[in-house]
mmCIF file of C-alpha atoms in Angstrom:
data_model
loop_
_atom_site.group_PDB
_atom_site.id
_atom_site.type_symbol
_atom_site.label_atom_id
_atom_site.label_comp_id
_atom_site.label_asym_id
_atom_site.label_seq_id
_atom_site.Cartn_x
_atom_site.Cartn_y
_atom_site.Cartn_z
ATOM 1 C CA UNK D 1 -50.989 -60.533 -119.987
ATOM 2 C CA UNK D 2 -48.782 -57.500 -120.609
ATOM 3 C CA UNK D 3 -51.834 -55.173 -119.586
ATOM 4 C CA UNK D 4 -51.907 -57.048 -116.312
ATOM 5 C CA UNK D 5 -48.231 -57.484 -115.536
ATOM 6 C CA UNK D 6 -47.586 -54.052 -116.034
ATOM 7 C CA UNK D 7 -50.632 -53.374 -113.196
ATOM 8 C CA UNK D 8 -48.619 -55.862 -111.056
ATOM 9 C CA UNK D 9 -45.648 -53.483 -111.148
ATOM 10 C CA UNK D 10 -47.657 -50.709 -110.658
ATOM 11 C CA UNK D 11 -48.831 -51.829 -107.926
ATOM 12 C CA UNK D 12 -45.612 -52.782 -106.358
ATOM 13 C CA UNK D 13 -43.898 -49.174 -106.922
ATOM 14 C CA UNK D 14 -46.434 -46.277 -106.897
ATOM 15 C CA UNK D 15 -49.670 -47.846 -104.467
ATOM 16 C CA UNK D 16 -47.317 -49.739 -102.080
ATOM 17 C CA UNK D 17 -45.142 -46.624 -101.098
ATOM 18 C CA UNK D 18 -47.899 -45.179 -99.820
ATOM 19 C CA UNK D 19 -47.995 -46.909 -96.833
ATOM 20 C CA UNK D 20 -44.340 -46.529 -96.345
ATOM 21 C CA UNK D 21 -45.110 -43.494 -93.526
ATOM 22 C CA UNK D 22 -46.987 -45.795 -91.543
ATOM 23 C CA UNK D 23 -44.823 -48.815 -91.583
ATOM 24 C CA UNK D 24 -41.903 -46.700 -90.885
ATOM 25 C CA UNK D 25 -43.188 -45.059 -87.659
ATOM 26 C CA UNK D 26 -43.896 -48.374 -86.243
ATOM 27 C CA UNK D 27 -47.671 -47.920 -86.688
ATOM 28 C CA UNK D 28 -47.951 -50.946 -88.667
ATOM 29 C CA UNK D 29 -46.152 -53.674 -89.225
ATOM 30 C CA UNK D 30 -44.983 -54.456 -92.552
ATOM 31 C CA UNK D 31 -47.110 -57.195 -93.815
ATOM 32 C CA UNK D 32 -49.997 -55.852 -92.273
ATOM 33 C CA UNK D 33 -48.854 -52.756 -94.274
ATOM 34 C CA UNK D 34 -49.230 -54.339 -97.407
ATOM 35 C CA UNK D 35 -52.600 -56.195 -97.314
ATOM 36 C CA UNK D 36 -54.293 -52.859 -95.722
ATOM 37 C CA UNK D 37 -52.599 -51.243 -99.235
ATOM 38 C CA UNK D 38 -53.493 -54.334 -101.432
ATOM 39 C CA UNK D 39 -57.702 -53.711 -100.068
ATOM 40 C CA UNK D 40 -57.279 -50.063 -100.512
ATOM 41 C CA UNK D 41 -56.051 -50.426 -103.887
ATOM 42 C CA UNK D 42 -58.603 -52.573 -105.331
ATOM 43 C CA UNK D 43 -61.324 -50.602 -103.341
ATOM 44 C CA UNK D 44 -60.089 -47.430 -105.382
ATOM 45 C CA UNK D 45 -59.346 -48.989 -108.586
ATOM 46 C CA UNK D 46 -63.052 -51.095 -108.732
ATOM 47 C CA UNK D 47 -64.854 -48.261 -107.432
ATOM 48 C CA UNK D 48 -63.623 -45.022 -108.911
ATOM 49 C CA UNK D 49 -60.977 -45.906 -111.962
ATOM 50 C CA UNK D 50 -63.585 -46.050 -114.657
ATOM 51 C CA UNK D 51 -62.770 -42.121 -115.549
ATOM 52 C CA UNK D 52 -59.653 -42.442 -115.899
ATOM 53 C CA UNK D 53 -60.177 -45.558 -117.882
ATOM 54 C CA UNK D 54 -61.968 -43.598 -120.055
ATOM 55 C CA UNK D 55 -59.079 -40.740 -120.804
ATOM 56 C CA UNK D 56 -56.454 -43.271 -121.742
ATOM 57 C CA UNK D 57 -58.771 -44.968 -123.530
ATOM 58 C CA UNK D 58 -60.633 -42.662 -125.517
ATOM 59 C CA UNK D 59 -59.810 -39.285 -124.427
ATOM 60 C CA UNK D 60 -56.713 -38.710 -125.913
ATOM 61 C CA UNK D 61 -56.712 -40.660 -129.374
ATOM 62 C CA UNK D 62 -60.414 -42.090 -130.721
ATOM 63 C CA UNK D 63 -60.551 -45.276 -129.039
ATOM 64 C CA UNK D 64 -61.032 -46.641 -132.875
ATOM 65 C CA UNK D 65 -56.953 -46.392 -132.945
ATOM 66 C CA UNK D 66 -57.035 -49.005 -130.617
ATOM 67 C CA UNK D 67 -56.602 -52.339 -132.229
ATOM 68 C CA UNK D 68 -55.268 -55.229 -130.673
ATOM 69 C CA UNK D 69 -51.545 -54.420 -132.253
ATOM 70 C CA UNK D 70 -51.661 -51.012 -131.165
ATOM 71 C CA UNK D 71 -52.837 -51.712 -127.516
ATOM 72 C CA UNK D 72 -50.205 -54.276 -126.745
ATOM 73 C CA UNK D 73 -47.748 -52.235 -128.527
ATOM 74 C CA UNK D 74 -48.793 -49.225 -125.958
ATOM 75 C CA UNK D 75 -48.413 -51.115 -123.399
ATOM 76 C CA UNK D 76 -45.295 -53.050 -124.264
ATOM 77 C CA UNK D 77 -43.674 -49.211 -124.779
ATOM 78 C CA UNK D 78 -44.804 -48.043 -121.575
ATOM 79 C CA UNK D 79 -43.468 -51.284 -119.416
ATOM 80 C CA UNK D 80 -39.929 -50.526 -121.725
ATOM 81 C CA UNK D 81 -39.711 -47.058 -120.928
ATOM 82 C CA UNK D 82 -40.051 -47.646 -116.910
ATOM 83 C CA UNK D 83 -37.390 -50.421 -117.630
ATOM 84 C CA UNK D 84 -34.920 -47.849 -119.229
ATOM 85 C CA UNK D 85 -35.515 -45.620 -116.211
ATOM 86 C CA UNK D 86 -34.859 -48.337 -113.721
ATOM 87 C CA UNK D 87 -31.514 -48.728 -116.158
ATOM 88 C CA UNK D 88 -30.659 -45.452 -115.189
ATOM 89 C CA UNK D 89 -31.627 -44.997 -112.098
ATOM 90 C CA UNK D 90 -34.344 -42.223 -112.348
ATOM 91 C CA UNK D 91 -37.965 -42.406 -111.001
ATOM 92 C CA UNK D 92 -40.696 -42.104 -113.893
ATOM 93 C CA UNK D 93 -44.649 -41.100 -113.548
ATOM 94 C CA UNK D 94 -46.395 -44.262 -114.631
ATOM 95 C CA UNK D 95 -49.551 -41.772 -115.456
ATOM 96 C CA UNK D 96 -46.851 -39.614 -117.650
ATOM 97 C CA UNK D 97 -45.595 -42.772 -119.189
ATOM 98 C CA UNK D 98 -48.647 -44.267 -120.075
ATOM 99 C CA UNK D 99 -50.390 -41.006 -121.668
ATOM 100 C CA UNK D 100 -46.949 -40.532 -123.624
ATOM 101 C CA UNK D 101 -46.838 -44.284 -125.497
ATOM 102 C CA UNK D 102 -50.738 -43.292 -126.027
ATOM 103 C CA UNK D 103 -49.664 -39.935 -127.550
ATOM 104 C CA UNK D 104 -47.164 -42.115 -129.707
ATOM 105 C CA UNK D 105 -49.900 -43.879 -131.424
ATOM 106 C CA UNK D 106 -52.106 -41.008 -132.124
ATOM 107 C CA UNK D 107 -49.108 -39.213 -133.580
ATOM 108 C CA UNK D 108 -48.728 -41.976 -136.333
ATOM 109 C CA UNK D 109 -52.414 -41.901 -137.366
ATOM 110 C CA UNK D 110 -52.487 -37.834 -136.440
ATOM 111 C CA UNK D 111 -55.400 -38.458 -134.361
ATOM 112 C CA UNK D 112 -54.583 -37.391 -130.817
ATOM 113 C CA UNK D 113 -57.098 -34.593 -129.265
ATOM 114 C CA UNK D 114 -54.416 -32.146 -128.374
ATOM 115 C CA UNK D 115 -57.342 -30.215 -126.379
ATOM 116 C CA UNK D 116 -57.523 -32.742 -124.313
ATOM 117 C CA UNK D 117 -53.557 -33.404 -123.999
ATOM 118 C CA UNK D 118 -52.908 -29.848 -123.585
ATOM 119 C CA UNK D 119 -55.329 -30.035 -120.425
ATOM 120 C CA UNK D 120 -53.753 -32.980 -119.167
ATOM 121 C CA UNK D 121 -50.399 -31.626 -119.228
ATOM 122 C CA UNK D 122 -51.873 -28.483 -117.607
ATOM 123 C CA UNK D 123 -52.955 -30.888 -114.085
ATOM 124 C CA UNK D 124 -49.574 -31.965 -114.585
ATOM 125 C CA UNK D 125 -47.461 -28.850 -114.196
ATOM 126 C CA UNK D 126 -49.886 -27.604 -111.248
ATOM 127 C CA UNK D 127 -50.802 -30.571 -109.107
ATOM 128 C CA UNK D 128 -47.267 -30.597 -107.913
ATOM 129 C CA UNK D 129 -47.141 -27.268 -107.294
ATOM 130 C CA UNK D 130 -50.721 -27.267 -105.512
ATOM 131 C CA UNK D 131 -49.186 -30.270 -102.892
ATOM 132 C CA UNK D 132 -46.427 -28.308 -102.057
ATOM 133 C CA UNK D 133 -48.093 -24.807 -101.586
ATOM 134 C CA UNK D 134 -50.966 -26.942 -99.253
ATOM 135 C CA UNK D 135 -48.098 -28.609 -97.227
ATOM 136 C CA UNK D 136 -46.735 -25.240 -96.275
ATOM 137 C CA UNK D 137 -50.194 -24.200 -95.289
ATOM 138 C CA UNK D 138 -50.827 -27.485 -93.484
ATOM 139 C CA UNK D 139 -47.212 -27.621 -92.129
ATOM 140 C CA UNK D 140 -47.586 -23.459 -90.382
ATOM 141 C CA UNK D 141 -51.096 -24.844 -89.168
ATOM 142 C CA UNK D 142 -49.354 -26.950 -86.712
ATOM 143 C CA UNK D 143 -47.088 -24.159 -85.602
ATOM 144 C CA UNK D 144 -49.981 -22.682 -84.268
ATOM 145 C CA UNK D 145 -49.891 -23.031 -80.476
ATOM 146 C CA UNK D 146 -53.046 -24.202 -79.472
ATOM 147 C CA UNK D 147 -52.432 -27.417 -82.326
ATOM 148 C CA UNK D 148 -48.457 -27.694 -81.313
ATOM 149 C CA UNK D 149 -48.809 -28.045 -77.483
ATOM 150 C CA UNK D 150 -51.693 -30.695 -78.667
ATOM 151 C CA UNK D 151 -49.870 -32.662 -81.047
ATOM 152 C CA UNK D 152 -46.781 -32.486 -78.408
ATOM 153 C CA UNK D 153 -49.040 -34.226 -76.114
ATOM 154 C CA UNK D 154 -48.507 -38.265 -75.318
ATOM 155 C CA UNK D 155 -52.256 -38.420 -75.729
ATOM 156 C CA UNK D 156 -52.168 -37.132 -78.874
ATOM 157 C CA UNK D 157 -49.945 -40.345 -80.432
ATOM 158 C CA UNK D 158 -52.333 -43.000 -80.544
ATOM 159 C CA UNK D 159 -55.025 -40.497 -81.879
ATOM 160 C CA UNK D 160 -52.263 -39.427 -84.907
ATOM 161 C CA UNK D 161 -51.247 -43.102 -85.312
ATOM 162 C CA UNK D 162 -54.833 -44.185 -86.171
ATOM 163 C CA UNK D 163 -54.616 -41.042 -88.905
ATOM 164 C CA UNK D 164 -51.686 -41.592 -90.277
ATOM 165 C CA UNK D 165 -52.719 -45.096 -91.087
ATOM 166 C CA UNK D 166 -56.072 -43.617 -92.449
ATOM 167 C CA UNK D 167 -54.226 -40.879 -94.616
ATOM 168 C CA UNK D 168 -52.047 -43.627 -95.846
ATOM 169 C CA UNK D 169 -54.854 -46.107 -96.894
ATOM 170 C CA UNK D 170 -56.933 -42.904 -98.401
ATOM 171 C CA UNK D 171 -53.624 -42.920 -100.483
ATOM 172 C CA UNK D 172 -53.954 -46.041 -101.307
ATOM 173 C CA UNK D 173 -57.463 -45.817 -102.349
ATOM 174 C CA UNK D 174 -56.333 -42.628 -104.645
ATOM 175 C CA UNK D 175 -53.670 -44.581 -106.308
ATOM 176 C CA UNK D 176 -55.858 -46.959 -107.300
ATOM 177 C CA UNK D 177 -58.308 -44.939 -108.966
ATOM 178 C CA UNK D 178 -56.024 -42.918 -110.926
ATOM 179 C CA UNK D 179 -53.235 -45.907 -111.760
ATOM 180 C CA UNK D 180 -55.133 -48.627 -112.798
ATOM 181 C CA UNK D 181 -56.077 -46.807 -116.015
ATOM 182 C CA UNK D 182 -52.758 -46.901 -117.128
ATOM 183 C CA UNK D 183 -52.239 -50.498 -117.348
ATOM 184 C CA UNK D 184 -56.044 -51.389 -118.907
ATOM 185 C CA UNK D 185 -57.227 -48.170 -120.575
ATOM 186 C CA UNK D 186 -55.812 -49.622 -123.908
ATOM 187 C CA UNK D 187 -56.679 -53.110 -123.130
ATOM 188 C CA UNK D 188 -60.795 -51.477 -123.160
ATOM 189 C CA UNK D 189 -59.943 -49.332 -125.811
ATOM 190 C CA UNK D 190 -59.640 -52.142 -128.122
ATOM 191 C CA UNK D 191 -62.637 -54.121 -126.734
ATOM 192 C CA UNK D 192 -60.859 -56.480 -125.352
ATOM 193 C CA UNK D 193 -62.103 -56.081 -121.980
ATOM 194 C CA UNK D 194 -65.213 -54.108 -120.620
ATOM 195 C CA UNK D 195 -64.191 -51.557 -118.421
ATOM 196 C CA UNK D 196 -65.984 -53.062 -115.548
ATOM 197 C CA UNK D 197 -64.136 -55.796 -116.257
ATOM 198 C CA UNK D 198 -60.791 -54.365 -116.861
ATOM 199 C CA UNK D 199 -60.990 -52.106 -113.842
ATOM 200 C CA UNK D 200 -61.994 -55.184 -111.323
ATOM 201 C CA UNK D 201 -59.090 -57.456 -112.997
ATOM 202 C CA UNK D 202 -56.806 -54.565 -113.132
ATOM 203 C CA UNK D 203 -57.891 -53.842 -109.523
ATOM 204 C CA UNK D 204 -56.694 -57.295 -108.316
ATOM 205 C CA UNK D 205 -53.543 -57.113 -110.525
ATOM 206 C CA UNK D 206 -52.569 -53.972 -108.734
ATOM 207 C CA UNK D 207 -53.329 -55.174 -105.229
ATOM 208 C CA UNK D 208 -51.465 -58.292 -106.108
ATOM 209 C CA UNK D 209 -48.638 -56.460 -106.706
ATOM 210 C CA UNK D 210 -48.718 -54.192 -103.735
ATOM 211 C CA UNK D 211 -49.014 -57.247 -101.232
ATOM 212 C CA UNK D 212 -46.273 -59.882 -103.223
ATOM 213 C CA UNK D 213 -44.301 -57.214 -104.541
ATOM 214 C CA UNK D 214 -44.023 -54.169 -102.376
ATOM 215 C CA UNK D 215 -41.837 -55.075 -99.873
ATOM 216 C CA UNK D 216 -38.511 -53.643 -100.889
ATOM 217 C CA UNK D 217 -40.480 -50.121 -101.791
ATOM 218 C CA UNK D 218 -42.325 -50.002 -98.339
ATOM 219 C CA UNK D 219 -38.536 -50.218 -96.987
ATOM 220 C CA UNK D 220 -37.439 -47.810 -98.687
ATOM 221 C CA UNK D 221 -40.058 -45.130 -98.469
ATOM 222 C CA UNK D 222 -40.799 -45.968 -94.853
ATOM 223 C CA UNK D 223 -37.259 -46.558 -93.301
ATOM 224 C CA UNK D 224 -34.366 -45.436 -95.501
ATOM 225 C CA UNK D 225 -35.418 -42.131 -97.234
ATOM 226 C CA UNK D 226 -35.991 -39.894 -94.199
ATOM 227 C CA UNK D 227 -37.691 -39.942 -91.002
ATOM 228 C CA UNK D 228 -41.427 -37.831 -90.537
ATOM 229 C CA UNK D 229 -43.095 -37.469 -87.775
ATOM 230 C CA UNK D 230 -46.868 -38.979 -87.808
ATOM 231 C CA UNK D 231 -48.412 -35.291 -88.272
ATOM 232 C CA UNK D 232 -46.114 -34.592 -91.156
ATOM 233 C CA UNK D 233 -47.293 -38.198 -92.626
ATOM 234 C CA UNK D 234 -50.586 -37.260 -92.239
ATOM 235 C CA UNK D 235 -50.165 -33.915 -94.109
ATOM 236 C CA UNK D 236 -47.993 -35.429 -96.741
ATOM 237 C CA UNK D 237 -50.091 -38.508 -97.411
ATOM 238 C CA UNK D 238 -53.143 -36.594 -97.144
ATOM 239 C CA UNK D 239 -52.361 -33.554 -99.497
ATOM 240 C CA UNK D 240 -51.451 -36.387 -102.063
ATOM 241 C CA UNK D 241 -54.488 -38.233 -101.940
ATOM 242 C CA UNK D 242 -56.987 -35.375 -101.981
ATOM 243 C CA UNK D 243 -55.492 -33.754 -105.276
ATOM 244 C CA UNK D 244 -54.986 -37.342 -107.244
ATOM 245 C CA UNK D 245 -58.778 -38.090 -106.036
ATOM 246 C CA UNK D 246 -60.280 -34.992 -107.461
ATOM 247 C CA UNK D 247 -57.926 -35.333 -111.111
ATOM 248 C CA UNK D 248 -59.318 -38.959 -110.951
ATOM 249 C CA UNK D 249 -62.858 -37.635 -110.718
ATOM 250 C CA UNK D 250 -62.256 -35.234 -113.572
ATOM 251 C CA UNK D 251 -60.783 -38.229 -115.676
ATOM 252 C CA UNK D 252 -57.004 -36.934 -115.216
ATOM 253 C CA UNK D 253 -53.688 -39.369 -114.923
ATOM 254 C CA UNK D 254 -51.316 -37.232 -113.083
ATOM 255 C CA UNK D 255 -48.047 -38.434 -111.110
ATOM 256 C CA UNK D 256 -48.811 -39.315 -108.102
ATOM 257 C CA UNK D 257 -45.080 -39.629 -107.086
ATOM 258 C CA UNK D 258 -44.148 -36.348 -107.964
ATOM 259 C CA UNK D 259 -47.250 -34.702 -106.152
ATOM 260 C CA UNK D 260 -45.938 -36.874 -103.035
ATOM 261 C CA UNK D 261 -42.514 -35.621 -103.479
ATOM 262 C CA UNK D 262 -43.649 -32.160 -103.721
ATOM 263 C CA UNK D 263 -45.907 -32.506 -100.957
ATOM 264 C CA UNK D 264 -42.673 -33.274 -98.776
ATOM 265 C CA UNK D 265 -40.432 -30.480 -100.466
ATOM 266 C CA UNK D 266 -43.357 -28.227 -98.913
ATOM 267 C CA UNK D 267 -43.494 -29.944 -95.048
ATOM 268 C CA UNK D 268 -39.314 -29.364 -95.340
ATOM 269 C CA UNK D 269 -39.477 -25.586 -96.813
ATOM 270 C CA UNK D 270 -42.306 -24.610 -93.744
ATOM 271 C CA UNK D 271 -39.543 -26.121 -91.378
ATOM 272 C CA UNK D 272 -36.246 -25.298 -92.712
ATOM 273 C CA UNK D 273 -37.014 -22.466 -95.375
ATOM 274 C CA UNK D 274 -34.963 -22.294 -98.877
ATOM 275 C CA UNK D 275 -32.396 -24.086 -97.954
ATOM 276 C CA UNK D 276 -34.488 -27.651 -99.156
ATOM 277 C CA UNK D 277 -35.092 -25.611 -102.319
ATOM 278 C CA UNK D 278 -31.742 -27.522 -103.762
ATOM 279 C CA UNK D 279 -31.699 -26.799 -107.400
ATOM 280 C CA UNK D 280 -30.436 -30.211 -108.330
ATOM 281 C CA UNK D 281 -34.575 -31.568 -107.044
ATOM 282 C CA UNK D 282 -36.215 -28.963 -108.715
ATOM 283 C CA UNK D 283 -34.419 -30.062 -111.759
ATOM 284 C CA UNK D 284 -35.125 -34.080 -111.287
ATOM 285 C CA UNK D 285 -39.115 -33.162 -110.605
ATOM 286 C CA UNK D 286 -38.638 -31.337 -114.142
ATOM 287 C CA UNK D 287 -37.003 -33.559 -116.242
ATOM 288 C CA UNK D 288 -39.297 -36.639 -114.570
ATOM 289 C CA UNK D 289 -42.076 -34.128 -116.227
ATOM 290 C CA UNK D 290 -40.796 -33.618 -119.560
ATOM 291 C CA UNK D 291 -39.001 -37.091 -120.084
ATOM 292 C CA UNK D 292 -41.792 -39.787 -118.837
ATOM 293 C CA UNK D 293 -43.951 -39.193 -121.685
ATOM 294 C CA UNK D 294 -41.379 -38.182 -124.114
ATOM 295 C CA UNK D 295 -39.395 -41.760 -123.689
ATOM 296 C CA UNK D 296 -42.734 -44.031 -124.254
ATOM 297 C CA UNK D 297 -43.954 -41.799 -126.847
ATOM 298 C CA UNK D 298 -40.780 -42.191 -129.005
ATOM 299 C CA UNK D 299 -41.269 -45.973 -128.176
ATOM 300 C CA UNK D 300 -44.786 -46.236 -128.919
ATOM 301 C CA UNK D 301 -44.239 -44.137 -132.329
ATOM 302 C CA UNK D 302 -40.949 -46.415 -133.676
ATOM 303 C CA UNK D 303 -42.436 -49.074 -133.205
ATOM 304 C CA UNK D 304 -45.944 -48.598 -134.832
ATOM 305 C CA UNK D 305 -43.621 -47.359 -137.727
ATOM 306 C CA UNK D 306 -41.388 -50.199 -137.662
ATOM 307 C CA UNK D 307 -43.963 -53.070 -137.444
ATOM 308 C CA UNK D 308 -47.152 -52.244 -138.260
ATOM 309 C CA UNK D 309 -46.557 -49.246 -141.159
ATOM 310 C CA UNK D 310 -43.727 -50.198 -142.178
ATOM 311 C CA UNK D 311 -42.347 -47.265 -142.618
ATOM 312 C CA UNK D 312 -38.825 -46.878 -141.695
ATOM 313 C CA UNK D 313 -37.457 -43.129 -142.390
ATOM 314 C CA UNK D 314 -39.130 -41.639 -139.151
ATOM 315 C CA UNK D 315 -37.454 -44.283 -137.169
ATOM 316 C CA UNK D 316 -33.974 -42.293 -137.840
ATOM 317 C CA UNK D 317 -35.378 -38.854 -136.304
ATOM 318 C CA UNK D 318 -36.851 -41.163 -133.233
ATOM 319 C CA UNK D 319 -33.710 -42.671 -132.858
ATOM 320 C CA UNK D 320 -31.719 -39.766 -132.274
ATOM 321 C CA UNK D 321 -34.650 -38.061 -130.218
ATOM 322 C CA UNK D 322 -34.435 -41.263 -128.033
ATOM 323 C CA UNK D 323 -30.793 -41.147 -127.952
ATOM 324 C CA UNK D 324 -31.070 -37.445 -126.541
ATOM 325 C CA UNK D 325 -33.502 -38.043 -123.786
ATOM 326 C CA UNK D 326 -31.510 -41.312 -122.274
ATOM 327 C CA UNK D 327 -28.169 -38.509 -122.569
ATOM 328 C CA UNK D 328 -30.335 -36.105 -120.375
ATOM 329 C CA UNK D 329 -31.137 -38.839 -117.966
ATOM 330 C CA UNK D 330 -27.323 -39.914 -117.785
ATOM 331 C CA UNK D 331 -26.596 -36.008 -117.557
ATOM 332 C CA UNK D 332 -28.917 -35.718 -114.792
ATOM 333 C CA UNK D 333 -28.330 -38.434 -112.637
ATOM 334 C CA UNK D 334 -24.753 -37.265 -112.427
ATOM 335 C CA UNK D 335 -25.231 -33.738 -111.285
ATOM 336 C CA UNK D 336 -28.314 -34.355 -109.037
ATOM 337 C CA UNK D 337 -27.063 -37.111 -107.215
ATOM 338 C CA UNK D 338 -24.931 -35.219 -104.874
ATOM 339 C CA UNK D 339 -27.857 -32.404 -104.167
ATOM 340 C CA UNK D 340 -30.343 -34.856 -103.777
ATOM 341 C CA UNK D 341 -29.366 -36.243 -100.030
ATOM 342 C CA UNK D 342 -28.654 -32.586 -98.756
ATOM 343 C CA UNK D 343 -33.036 -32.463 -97.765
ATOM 344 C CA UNK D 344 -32.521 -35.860 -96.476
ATOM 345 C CA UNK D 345 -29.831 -35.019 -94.300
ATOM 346 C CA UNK D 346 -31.872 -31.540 -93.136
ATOM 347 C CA UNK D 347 -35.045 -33.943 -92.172
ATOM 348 C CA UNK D 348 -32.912 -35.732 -90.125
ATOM 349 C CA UNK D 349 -31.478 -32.890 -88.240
#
């Protein structure tokens, strides 16, 4: 039930925003937005999430680690840590989160495949720096003149709606592949699901979530962020959805918010140059990086300790650890929030 709640949620925050660019250029309307996502979601997660199953399954700790304790205490530390950060204020990978309560475990019984990890964190540092280095490229493409006086063209709208709606549902489709891992890897790990199983149920669970739940994201991320035009959508939502489909294919969780984020950081530094380079993002995109995993894992590990080893003087390092990564959240949402509208209010101009 956790396993599948937590997909819910996922679902309505990471695959629903990625119809937001459609919905908010008028493309689609918002319901229509939602069930389009909810297909496109399931499509990706029953089709092509069984690699990714695999890595938080098995790839990371020996999927022996896995007993029923352990996997509902994953996921229960996971589902926290995304509370905390809704506490706060301050947008967490669900990939990062899920790999760090998984990390947690293997720490206890000192059997996590740090090759493996290591190579993870690796996609993780240079996925978002691939989207935004391909939305520059993408973004001086259509400064070319041939492609601007095109795109300029009123012929050219219903052509760039129709991809823009395609980008967003490829999006979609890429969420689901690589998300859906997070919230049954565990649940397979400890055989109690089959991953066909767990990626068709997790599948629906996510899709659920995207058409009850999504609403309020899909406003946000369509109408009261910042306004693209469809060919920026297209880039952005595009750029996102190839790199998250090739880590998925290689068996990688990597954020798929951040990449987006990045991807738009790009689209803004092709049109406006340095000035979006605020340092107060570049610091949120890096403490996202380092404190996703780190919250869950401290979860994950405490409470392994604390309940199933019964071991309580580790619990008193954790403690303070987790103490020191809520103060850097607190820290940071003070002195980024005034930084963080200034490439809003640029995109408008």
């Amino acid at each position: 039930m956790i396993g599948l709640f937590f997909a819910v949620n996922i679902g309505a925050s990471g695959a629903a925003a990625s119809m937001g660019i459609s919905y908010g250029a008028g493309v689609v309307k918002k319901q229509l937005a939602l069930f389009l996502c909810g297909i496109a979601v399931f499509l990706g997660a029953w089709l092509g999430g069984g690699e990714v199953v695999k890595t938080i399954g098995g790839g990371i700790v020996p999927s022996s680690t896995f007993t029923n304790a352990i996997a509902l205490i994953v996921l229960a530390s996971a589902a926290m840590s995304l509370f905390l950060a809704n506490i706060f204020g301050i947008p967490l990978s669900t990939s990062e989160v899920a790999v760090g309560a998984v990390v947690g475990a293997g720490i206890v019984y000192q059997s996590v495949f740090v090759g493996k990890l290591l190579w993870i964190m690796v996609f993780w540092l240079l996925t978002p720096v691939a989207a935004f280095v391909l939305a520059i490229l993408a973004a001086n493409l259509l400064k070319i003149k041939p492609i601007k006086k095109f795109v300029e063209k009123p012929k050219a709208g219903p052509l760039l709606a129709v991809l823009v709606v395609f980008m967003g549902l490829f999006e979609a489709f890429s969420a689901g592949m690589n998300n859906v891992a997070n919230a049954v890897g565990p649940l397979v790990a400890a055989s109690l699901m089959s991953k066909e199983t767990a990626v068709l149920w997790g599948g629906l669970a996510v899709a659920l979530g995207a058409f009850l739940l999504g609403h309020r994201v899909i406003e946000t991320n369509g109408k009261k962020i910042t306004k693209l035009r469809l060919e920026e959508g297209c880039i952005i939502s595009g750029t996102g959805a190839s790199i998250v489909t090739v880590a998925s294919l290689f068996g990688i969780p990597v954020p798929l918010t951040q990449i987006t984020t990045s991807s738009i950081i790009g689209i803004g530094f092709a049109k406006y140059g340095k000035s979006v380079l605020k340092k107060g993002i570049v610091v949120q995109l890096l403490t996202v990086w380092i404190v996703s995993p780190v919250i869950s894992m401290v979860l994950s590990y405490t409470i392994i300790q604390l309940v199933i080893v019964r071991n309580f003087y580790p619990i008193i390092v954790m403690a303070g650890v987790l103490i020191s990564v809520l103060g850097v959240l607190f820290l940071m949402k003070r002195t980024t929030s005034a930084s963080i509208g200034a490439p809003t209010d640029i995109a408008n101009k």
